[in-house]
XYZ file of C-alpha atoms in Angstrom:
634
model
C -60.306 31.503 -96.128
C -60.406 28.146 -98.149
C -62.300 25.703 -96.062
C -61.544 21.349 -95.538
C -64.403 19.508 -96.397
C -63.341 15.742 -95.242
C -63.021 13.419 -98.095
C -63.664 9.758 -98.149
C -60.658 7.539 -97.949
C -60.303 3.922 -99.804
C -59.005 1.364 -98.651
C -56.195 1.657 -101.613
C -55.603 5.700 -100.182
C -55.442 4.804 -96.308
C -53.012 2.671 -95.294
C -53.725 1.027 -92.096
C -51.959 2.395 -89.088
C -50.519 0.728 -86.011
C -52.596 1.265 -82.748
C -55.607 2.563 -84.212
C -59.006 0.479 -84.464
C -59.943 0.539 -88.646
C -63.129 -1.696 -87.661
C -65.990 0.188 -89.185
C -68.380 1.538 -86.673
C -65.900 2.219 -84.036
C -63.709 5.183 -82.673
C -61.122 6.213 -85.308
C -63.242 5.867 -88.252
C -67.114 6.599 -89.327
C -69.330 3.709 -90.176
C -69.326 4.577 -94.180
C -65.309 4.533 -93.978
C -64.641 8.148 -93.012
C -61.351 9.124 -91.948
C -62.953 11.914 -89.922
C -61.701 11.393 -86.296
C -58.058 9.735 -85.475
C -58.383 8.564 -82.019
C -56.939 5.805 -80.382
C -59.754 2.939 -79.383
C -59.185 2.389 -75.551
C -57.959 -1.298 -75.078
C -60.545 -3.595 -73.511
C -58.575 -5.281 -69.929
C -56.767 -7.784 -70.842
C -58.363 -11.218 -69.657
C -55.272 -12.194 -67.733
C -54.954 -8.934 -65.726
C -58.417 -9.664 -65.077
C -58.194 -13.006 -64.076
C -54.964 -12.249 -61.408
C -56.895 -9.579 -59.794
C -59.851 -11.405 -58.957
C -57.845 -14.578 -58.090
C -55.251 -12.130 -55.729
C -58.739 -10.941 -54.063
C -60.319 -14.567 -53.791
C -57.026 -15.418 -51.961
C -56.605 -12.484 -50.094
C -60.300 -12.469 -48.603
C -59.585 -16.432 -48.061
C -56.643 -16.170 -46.110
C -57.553 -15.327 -42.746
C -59.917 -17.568 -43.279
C -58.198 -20.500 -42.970
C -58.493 -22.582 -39.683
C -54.982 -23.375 -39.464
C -54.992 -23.413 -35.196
C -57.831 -25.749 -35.538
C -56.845 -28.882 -37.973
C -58.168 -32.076 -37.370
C -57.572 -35.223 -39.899
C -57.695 -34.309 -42.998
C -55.211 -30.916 -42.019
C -55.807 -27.785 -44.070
C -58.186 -29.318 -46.768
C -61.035 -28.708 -44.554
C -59.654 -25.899 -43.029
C -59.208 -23.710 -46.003
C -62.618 -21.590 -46.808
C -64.222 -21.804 -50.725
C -62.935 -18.605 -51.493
C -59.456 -20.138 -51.604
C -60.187 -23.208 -53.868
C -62.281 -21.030 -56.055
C -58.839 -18.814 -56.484
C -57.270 -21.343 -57.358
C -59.901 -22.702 -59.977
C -59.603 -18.674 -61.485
C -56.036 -18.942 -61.842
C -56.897 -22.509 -63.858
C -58.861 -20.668 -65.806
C -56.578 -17.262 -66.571
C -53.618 -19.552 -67.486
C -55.595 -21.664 -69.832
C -56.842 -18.747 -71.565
C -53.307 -16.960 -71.324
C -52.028 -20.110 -73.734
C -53.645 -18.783 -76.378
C -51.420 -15.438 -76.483
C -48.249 -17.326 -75.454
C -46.554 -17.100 -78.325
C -46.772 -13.393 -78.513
C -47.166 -12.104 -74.445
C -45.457 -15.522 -72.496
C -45.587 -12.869 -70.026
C -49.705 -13.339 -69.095
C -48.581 -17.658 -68.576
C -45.471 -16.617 -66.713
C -47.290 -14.556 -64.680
C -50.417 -16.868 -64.101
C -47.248 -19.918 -62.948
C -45.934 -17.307 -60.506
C -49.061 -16.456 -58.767
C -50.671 -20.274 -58.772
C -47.112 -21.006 -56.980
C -47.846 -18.207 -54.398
C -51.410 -19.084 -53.804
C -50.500 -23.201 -53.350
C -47.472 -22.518 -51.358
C -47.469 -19.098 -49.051
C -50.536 -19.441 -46.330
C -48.067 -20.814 -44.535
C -45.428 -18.818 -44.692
C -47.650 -15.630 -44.167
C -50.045 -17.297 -41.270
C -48.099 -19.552 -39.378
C -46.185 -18.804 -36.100
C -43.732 -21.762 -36.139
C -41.674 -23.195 -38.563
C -43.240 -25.482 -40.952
C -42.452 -29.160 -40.669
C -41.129 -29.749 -37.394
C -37.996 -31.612 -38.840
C -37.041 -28.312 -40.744
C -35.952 -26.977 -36.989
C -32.831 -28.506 -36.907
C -31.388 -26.912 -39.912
C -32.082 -23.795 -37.816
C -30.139 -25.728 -35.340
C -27.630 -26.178 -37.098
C -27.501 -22.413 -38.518
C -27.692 -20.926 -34.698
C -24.624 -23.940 -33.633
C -22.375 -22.439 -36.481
C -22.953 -18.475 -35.491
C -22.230 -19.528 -31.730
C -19.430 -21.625 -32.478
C -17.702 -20.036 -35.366
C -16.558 -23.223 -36.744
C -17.752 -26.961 -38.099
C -16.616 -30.336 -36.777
C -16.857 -32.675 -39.346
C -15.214 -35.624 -38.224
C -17.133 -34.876 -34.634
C -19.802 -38.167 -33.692
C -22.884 -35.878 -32.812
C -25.848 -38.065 -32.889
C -29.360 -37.370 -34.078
C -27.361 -38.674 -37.473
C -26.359 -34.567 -36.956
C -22.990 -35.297 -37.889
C -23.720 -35.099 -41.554
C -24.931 -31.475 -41.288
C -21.323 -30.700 -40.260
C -19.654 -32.474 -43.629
C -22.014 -31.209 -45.971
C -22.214 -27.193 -44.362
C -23.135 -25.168 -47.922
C -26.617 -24.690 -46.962
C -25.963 -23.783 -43.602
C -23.180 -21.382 -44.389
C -24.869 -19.619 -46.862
C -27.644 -19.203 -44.096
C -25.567 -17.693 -41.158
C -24.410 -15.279 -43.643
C -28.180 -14.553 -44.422
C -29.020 -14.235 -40.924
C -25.903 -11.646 -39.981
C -27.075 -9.976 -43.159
C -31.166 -9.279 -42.498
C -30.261 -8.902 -38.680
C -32.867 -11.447 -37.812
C -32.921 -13.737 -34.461
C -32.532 -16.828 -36.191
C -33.225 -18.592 -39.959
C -36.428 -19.365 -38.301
C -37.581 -15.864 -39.203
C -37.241 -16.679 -43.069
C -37.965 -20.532 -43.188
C -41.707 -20.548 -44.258
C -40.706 -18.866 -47.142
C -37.905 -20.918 -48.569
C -40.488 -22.953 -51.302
C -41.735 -19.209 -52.690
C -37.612 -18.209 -53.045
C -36.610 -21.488 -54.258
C -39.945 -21.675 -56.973
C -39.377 -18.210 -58.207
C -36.017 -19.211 -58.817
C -36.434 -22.422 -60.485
C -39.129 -21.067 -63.081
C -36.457 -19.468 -65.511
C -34.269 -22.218 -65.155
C -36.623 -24.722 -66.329
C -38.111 -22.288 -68.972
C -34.078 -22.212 -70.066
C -34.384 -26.524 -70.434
C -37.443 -26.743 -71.704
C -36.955 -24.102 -74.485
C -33.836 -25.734 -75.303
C -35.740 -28.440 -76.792
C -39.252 -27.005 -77.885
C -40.033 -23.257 -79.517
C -43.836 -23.475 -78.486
C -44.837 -21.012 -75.441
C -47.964 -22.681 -74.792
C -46.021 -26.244 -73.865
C -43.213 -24.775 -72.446
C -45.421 -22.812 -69.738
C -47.886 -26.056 -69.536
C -44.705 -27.421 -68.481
C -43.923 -25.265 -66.098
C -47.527 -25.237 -64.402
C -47.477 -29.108 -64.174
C -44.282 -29.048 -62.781
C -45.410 -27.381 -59.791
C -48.821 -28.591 -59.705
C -46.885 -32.658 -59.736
C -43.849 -30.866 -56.858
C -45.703 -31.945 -53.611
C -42.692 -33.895 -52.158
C -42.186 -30.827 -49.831
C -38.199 -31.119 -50.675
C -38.665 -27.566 -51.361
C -38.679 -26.326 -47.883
C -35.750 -24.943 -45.961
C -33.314 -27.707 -46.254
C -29.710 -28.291 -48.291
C -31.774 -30.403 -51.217
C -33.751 -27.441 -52.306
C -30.933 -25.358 -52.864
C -28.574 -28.133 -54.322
C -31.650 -29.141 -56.189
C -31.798 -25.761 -57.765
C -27.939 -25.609 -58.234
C -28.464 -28.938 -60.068
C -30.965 -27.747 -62.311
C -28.742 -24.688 -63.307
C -26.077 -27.133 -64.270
C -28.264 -29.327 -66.533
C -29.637 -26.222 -68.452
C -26.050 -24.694 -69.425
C -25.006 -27.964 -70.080
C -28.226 -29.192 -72.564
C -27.424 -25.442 -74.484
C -23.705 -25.129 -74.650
C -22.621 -28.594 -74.615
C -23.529 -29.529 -78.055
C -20.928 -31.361 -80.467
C -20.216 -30.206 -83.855
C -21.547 -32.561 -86.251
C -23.989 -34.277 -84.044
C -27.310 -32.516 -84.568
C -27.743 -34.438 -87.559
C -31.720 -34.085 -89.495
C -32.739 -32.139 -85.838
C -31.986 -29.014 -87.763
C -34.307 -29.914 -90.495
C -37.670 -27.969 -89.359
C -39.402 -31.025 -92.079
C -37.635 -33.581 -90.113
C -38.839 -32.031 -86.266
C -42.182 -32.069 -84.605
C -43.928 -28.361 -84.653
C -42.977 -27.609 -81.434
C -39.564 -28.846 -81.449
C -36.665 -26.473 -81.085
C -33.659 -27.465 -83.521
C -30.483 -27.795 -81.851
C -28.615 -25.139 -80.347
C -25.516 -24.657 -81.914
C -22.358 -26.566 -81.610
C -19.446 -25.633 -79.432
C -15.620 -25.695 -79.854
C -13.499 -28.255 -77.777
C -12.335 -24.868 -76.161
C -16.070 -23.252 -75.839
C -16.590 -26.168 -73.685
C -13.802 -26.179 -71.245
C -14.591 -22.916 -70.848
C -18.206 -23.863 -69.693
C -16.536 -26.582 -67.756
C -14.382 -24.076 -65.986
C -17.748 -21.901 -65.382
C -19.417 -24.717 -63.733
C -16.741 -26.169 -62.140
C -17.521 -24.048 -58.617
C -21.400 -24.828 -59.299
C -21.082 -27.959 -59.236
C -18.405 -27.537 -56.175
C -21.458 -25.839 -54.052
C -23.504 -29.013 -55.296
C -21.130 -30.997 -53.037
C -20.531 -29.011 -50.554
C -24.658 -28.617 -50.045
C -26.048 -32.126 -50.384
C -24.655 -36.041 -49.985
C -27.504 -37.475 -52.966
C -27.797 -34.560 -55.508
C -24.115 -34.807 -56.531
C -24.764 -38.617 -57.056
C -27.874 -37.457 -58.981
C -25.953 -35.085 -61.625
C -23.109 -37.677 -62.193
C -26.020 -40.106 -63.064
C -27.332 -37.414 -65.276
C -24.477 -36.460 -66.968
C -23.429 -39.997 -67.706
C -26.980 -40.393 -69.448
C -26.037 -38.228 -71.833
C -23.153 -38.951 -72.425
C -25.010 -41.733 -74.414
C -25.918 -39.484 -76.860
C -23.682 -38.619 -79.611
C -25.201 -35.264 -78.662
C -23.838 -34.718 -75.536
C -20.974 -37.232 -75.791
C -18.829 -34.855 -73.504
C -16.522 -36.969 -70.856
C -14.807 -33.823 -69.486
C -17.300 -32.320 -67.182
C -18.262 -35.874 -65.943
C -15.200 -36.942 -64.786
C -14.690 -33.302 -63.437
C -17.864 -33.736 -61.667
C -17.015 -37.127 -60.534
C -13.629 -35.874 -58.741
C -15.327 -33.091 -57.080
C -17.878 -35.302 -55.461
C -14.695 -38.184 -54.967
C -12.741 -35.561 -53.388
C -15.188 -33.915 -50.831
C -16.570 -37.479 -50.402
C -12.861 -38.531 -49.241
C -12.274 -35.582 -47.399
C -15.199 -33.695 -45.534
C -17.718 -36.267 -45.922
C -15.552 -39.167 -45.330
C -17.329 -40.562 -42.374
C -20.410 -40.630 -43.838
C -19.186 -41.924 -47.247
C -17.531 -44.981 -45.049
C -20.582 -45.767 -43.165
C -22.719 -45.669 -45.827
C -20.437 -47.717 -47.818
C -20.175 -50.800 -45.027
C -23.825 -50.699 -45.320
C -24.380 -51.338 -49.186
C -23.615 -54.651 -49.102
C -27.238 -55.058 -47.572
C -29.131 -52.779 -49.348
C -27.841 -53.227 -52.858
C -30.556 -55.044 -54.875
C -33.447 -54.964 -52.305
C -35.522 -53.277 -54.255
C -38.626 -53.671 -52.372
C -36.702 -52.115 -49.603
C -35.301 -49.357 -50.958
C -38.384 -48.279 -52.854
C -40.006 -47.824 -49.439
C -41.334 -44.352 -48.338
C -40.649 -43.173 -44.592
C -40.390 -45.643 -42.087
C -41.299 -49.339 -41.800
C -45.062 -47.817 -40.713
C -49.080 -47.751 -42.246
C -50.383 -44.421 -42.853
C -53.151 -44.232 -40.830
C -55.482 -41.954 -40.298
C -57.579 -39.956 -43.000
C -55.689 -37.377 -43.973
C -52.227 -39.277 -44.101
C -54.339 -42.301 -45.836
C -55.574 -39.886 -48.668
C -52.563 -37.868 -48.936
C -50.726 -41.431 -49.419
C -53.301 -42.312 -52.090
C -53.216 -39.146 -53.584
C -49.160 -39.105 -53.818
C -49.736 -42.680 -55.884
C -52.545 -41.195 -58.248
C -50.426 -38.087 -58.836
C -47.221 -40.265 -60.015
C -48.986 -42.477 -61.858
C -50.529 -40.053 -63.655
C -48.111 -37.677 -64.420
C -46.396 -41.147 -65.875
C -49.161 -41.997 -67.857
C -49.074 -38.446 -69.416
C -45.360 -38.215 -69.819
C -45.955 -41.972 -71.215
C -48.000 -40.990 -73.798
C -46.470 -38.155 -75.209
C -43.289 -40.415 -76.001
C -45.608 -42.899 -77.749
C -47.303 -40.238 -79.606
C -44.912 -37.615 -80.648
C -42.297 -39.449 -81.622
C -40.481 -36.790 -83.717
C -40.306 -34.686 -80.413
C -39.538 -37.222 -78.451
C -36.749 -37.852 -80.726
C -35.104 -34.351 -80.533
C -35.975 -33.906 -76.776
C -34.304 -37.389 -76.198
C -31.418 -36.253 -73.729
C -33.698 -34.661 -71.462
C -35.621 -38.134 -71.227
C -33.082 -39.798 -70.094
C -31.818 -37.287 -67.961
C -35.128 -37.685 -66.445
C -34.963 -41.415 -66.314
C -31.271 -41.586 -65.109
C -31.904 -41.862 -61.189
C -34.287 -44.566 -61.408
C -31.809 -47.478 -61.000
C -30.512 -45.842 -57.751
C -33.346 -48.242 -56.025
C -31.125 -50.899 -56.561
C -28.319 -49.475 -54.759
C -29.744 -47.578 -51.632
C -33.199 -46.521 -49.046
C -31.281 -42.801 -48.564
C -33.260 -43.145 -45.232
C -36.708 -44.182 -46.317
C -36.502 -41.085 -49.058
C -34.909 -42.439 -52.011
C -38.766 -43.039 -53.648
C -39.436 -39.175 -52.758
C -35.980 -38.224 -54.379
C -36.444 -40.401 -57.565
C -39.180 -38.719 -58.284
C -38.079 -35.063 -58.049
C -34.877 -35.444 -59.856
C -37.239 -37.420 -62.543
C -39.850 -34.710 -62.448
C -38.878 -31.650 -64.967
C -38.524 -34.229 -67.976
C -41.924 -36.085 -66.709
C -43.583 -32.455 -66.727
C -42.352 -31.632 -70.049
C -43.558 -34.742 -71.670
C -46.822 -34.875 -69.937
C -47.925 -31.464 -71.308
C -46.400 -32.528 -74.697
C -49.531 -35.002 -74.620
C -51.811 -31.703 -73.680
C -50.781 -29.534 -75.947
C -50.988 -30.248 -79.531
C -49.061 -28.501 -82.064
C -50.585 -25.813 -83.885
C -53.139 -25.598 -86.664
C -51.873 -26.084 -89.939
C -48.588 -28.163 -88.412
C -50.582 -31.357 -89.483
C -53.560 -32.363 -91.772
C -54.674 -35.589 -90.725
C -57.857 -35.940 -89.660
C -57.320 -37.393 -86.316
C -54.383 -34.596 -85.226
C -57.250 -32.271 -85.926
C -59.673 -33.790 -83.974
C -56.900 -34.303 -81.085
C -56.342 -29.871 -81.058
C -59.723 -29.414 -80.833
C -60.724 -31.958 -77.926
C -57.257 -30.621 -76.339
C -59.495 -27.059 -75.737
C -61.538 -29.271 -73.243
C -58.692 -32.305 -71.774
C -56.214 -29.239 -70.939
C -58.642 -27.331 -68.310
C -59.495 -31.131 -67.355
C -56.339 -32.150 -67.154
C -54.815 -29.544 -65.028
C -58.086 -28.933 -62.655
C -57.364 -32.709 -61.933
C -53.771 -32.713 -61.204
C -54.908 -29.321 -59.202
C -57.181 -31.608 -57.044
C -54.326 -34.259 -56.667
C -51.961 -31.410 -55.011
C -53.898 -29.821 -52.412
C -54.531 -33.438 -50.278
C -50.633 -34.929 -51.089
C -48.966 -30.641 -49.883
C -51.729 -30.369 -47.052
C -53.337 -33.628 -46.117
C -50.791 -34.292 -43.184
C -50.424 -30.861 -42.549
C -51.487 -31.496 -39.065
C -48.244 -33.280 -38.274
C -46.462 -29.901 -39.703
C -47.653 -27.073 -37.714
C -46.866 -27.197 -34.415
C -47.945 -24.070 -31.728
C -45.268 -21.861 -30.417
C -46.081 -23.412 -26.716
C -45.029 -26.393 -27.903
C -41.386 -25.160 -29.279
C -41.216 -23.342 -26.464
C -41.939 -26.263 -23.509
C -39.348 -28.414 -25.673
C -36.653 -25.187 -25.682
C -36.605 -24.852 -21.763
C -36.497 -28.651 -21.347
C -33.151 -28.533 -23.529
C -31.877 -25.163 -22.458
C -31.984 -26.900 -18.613
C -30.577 -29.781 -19.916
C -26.756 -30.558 -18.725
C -24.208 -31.231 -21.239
C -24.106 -34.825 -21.984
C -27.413 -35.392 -21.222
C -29.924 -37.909 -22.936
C -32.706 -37.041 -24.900
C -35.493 -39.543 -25.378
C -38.259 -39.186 -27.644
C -40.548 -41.115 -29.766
C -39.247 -39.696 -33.487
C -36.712 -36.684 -34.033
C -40.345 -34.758 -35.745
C -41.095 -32.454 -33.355
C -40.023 -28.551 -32.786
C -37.060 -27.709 -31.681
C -36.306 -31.918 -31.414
C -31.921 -31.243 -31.496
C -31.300 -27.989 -30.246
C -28.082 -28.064 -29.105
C -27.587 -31.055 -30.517
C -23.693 -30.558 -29.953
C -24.013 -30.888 -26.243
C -26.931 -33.341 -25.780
C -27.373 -37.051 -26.857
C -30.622 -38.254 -28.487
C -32.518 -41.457 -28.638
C -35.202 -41.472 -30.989
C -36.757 -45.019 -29.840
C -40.408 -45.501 -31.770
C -38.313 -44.859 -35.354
C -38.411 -48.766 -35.552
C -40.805 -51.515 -37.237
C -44.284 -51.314 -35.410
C -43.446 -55.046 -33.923
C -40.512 -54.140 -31.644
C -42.645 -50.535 -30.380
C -45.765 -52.754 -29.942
C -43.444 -54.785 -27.667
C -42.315 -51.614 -25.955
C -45.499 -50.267 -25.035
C -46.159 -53.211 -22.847
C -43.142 -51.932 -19.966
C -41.669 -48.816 -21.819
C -40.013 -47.932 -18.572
C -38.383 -50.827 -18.155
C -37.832 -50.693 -22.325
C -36.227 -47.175 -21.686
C -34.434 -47.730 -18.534
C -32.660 -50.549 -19.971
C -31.482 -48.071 -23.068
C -30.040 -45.580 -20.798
C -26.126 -45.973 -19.907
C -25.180 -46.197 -16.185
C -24.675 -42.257 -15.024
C -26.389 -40.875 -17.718
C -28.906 -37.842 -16.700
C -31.857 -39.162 -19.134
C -34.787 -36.920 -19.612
C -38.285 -38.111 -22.070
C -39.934 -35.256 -23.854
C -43.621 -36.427 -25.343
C -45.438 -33.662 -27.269
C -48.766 -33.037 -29.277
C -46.823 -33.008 -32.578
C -44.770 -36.725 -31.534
C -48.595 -38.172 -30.887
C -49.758 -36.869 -34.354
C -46.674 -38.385 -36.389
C -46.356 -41.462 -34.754
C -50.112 -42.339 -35.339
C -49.783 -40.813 -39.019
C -47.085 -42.590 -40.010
C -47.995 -45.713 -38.202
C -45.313 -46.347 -35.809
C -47.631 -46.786 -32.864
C -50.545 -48.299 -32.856
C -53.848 -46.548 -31.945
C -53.777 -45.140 -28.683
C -50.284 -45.717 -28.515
C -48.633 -42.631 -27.739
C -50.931 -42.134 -24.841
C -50.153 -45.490 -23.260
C -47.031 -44.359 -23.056
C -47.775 -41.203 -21.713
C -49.348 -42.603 -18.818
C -47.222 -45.358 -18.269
C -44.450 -43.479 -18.291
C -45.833 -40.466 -15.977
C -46.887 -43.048 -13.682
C -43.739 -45.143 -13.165
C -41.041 -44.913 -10.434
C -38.503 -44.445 -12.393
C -40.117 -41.147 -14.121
C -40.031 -38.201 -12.807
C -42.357 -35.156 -14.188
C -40.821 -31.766 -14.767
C -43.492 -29.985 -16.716
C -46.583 -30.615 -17.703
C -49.123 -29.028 -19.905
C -51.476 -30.690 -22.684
C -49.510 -30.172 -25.874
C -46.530 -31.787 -23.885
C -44.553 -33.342 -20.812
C -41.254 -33.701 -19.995
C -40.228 -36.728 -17.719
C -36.287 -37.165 -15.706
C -34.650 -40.594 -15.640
C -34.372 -41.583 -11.489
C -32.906 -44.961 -11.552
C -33.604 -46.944 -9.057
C -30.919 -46.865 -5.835
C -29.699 -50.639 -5.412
C-alpha cells in the first residue's frame, strides 16, 4: 500500500482559499507553511453583535429601574438608573466602531440606529400606564367619536379648535381601521408606541435620500444616527404630523431619484469633478417616466392632505425649491401638488382655510411672533428651564455642523445642493404664520434630514487616499476622536430636551379616570372649564360638550384672574349653561412649566375656587377636583 507523506506547499503551489485562515501559526496551516490540516478558523464575535448584546442587557436590567411614578423637576433624567445611560454610551461606542465596516456590512450601523432608537424612545411605551403626553388623548378622542358615530362633520363648529380633526380625518381613519383590526378597546392601547413604528419606518426612507446624493456608508448612517439623536420635537408621537411627516418624506425621496432631467447632471457625473463621498446623479428620466411617477404619487401626496393642514404647505415649499434647480426643474408634480392641497383646502378644510386666512393679515411679517414656541409663557422650573436650554444648544449646534460642512466640502455641497434647499425651504414660513405657537418646532423638523446630512458630512471625512493634502489628513485622523465626541454630545443634548418635562407627560391612570367620570356625567351641552386643554382625557366627547380653556392666555390677563377667578369664570359662562371646572395634578404641572401661572398659581385657584359660593365640589381627591357652576339666584 503506497503511503502520503505531506509535502510542503509554496506560496506559488497553494492558492489561497476563501474562508480559511492562511496566517501562519494558526488552524488551517502549520507554522513552517504546511498544508497539513484544512479546517475552518472559528470567527472571533463580531464587535457589533457584541456591543448590542451587552447594550440590550444594560437596558433591559435598567428598565424597571426607572422611577417613572416618582418624577420630580427634572422628569426622567434623574429617574432613569446608570445602567440605562451607560447603554446608551455602549451603543455610542458599537456604532462608532460599526463605521469602520460600513462599506462592506451597513448592516452592523443599521442595526446599531435601530436599537439606539429603541433604547431613547420605548421606556415609555413599555412602562407607562397612560398615554404619553396628555394632549395625544384627544386623537384617541377623536378615533373612539368616529367608530361611535360612523361618520365626520366637517363643516360642524366643535370647539376645543376640534373641528379641524374632522376636515383633516386621514390619521384618524386609518386608526379606527387599526383598532377594528387588532380588536383593541381603543388607539390608546397602541399610542406609546407610535415614535418606535414611525422611526423604523422613516430609517429606509432617509437612507433612500441620503444615498441619492452620497455613496459613503459611514456618512450616510452618521446621518441617520444624528437625525434621531437632533428629533426631540416629540412630533413623532401619535398624531396626523408623524404620519404625514413620513408620507412627506416618501415623496421627497422618489422625487430626488426619479425626477432627474436629461441633460442636467452636467460635470456631477464626473467622479474627478465630485467629492469622495458624493453619489453622481441618478439617471435621467423621460417626460413620460415622470408622469408616470407623478401619477404614482399623485394618491401619496392625496393622503398628505387628507392627514395634515401644514405638511402639504411644507412639500409645495419643497418642491418649488427645487424647482430652482435645472436639476429638478419639474413644474408638473408642483402644480399637481398645489391643486390637491387647493382642492381639499376649498372643500373639506374650507373652514379652517377661511379662518386662518382672515387672520394673516396680522401675523404676516411678525416675525418675532411667529418664531415663538408654545404659549406667550417662561419656562420655569428646572427641568422645563434646561430642557428649553438644551432645545437651543441642540439647534444651534446641529447648525453649526450642517454650517460647516457647506463651507468645507464644497464639491459635495455642490452635488447634494437640492437637498439643501429642500432643507432650507420652510424657513420663510415665519414670516407668514405662529401655526399655534408650533411653527419654530415645525421649521425645524421639516429642516432636519438635510441639517443631519450635512452635519455628519463635517464628521466624517472622506476616505484615505481621496485627498493628499496635509491638512485633509490631519482632519481623518482627529475625526477618529471629534466623531465619538461629537455624537456622545449631541447624545447628552437629547435625553434633557425628550425627557426634561416629562413630568408634564405622564399622567396616572386615577387621574384619566376622575376626568372620564366627570365628562361621562356631564349633560350634553355642557361647559367644560379648565386651565389648558393638556391634561388626560381633556375633550372626550368633545362632540357633545363645550370647552373653555381660560389660563391659555399671556401671564398678565391670568395674573389678573387669579385675584377673583370666580367672579373671572362666572362672568365667562352663558346664562343657562350647566358649567363644570376640572383642576388636575397634570394642569398644575403645565401651567407652572410653561409659565402661564405664576408660582403658586394653580393652587390659588384651587382654593379659591373650592371655597366660593358659586362652586360647588363633586369629587375630590389629590391628583384632582371637579367643581359645578351654581349661579347665584337673583
Amino acid at each position: 500500500m503506497q503511503s502520503h507523506v505531506p509535502v510542503p506547499a509554496t506560496e506559488s503551489s497553494v492558492p489561497p482559499t476563501p474562508g480559511l485562515d492562511t496566517g501562519p501559526g494558526r488552524p488551517g496551516r502549520t507554522a513552517d507553511g504546511d498544508r497539513r490540516s484544512w479546517r475552518i478558523a472559528p470567527r472571533p464575535p463580531d464587535a457589533g453583535l457584541l456591543t448590542l448584546l451587552l447594550a440590550a442587557g444594560l437596558w433591559v436590567y435598567a428598565l424597571p429601574r426607572i422611577g417613572f411614578r416618582e418624577m420630580g423637576d427634572y422628569g426622567l433624567l434623574d429617574r432613569l438608573p446608570t445602567a440605562y445611560y451607560l447603554s446608551l454610551l455602549v451603543l455610542t461606542a458599537g456604532f462608532v466602531l460599526s463605521l469602520r465596516r460600513a462599506g462592506t456590512a451597513p448592516w452592523w450601523p443599521a442595526a446599531h440606529c435601530a436599537a439606539l432608537l429603541f433604547a431613547l424612545k420605548a421606556p415609555p411605551a413599555v412602562l407607562y400606564d397612560a398615554v404619553r403626553y396628555p394632549w395625544a388623548s384627544k386623537h384617541d378622542a377623536v378615533v373612539n367619536t368616529l367608530l361611535a358615530n360612523g361618520e365626520l362633520r366637517p363643516n360642524a363648529a366643535l370647539s376645543g379648535n376640534m373641528s379641524a380633526y374632522d376636515q383633516w380625518p386621514g390619521f384618524f381613519t386609518l386608526n379606527a381601521g387599526l383598532v377594528r383590526a387588532f380588536g383593541v378597546e381603543s388607539a390608546a392601547a397602541y399610542a406609546n408606541w407610535a415614535p418606535i413604528v414611525v422611526g423604523l419606518l422613516m430609517m429606509p426612507v432617509l437612507v433612500l435620500i441620503y444615498r441619492t446624493f452620497c455613496d459613503d456608508w459611514r456618512l450616510v448612517w452618521t446621518a441617520v444616527w444624528i437625525f434621531q439623536l437632533a428629533n426631540w420635537v416629540g412630533q413623532d408621537y401619535f398624531a396626523p404630523q408623524a404620519l404625514a411627516y413620513l408620507l412627506h418624506l416618501t415623496v421627497l425621496a422618489v422625487v430626488l431619484r426619479h425626477f432627474v432631467r436629461p441633460g442636467s447632471a452636467g460635470r456631477l457625473r464626473d467622479r474627478t469633478f465630485l467629492d469622495h463621498a458624493a453619489a453622481t446623479v441618478p439617471p435621467p428620466t423621460t417626460n413620460k417616466q415622470r408622469a408616470v411617477c407623478v401619477v404614482i404619487l399623485a394618491p401619496l401626496i392625496a393622503a398628505i392632505n387628507a392627514t395634515h393642514q401644514l405638511t402639504p404647505v411644507m412639500l409645495c415649499v419643497g418642491l418649488l425649491a427645487l424647482n430652482l434647480t435645472r436639476r429638478y426643474r419639474n413644474y408638473g408634480l408642483l402644480v399637481v401638488a398645489g391643486l390637491l392641497m387647493l382642492t381639499w383646502d376649498l372643500t373639506m378644510g374650507r373652514p379652517l382655510f377661511v379662518e386662518t386666512l382672515s387672520t394673516l393679515k396680522e401675523s404676516i411679517g411678525e416675525l418675532t411672533q411667529n418664531s415663538r414656541a408654545g404659549y406667550a409663557g417662561q419656562l420655569t422650573g428646572p427641568g422645563p428651564e434646561l430642557a428649553g436650554t438644551a432645545n437651543v444648544l441642540m439647534v444651534l449646534a446641529v447648525a453649526a455642523l450642517a454650517g460647516t460642512a457647506v463651507v468645507l466640502r464644497r464639491r459635495l455641497t455642490r452635488s447634494a445642493l437640492p437637498l439643501l434647499l429642500v432643507s432650507a425651504a420652510p424657513v420663510p414660513l415665519f414670516a407668514v404664520n405662529d401655526y399655534g405657537g408650533e411653527m419654530l418646532f415645525r421649521v425645524y423638523l421639516f429642516a432636519l434630514p438635510g441639517a443631519a446630512f450635512f452635519a455628519a458630512a463635517a464628521l466624517v471625512p472622506a476616505v484615505a487616499g481621496a485627498h493628499r493634502s496635509r491638512a485633509k489628513a490631519l482632519w481623518r485622523r482627529a475625526a477618529a476622536f471629534v466623531l465619538p465626541a461629537v455624537l456622545l454630545v449631541l447624545l447628552a443634548g437629547f435625553l434633557p430636551s425628550y425627557y426634561g418635562k416629562e413630568k408634564m407627560y405622564y399622567t396616572p391612570p386615577e387621574e384619566t379616570a376622575l376626568v372620564t367620570r366627570a365628562l361621562d356625567k356631564a349633560p350634553d351641552g355642557s361647559l367644560i372649564l379648565a386651565t389648558t386643554g393638556s391634561f388626560p382625557q381633556a375633550l372626550h366627547r368633545y362632540d357633545r360638550i363645550e370647552h373653555w380653556f381660560f389660563a391659555e392666555q399671556e401671564l398678565p390677563e391670568n395674573e389678573k384672574m387669579l385675584k377673583d377667578p370666580a367672579g373671572y369664570l362666572a362672568d365667562g359662562i352663558p346664562p343657562g349653561t350647566r358649567a363644570y371646572v376640572i383642576l388636575t395634578r397634570t394642569q398644575d404641572i403645565y401651567t407652572a412649566g410653561e409659565g402661564l401661572l405664576p408660582a403658586g398659581g394653580f393652587e390659588t385657584l384651587r382654593s379659591k375656587l373650592s371655597a366660593s359660593p358659586l362652586f360647588r365640589t363633586v369629587e375630590s381627591h389629590p391628583y384632582g377636583v371637579v367643581l359645578e357652576y351654581r349661579p347665584a339666584t337673583p
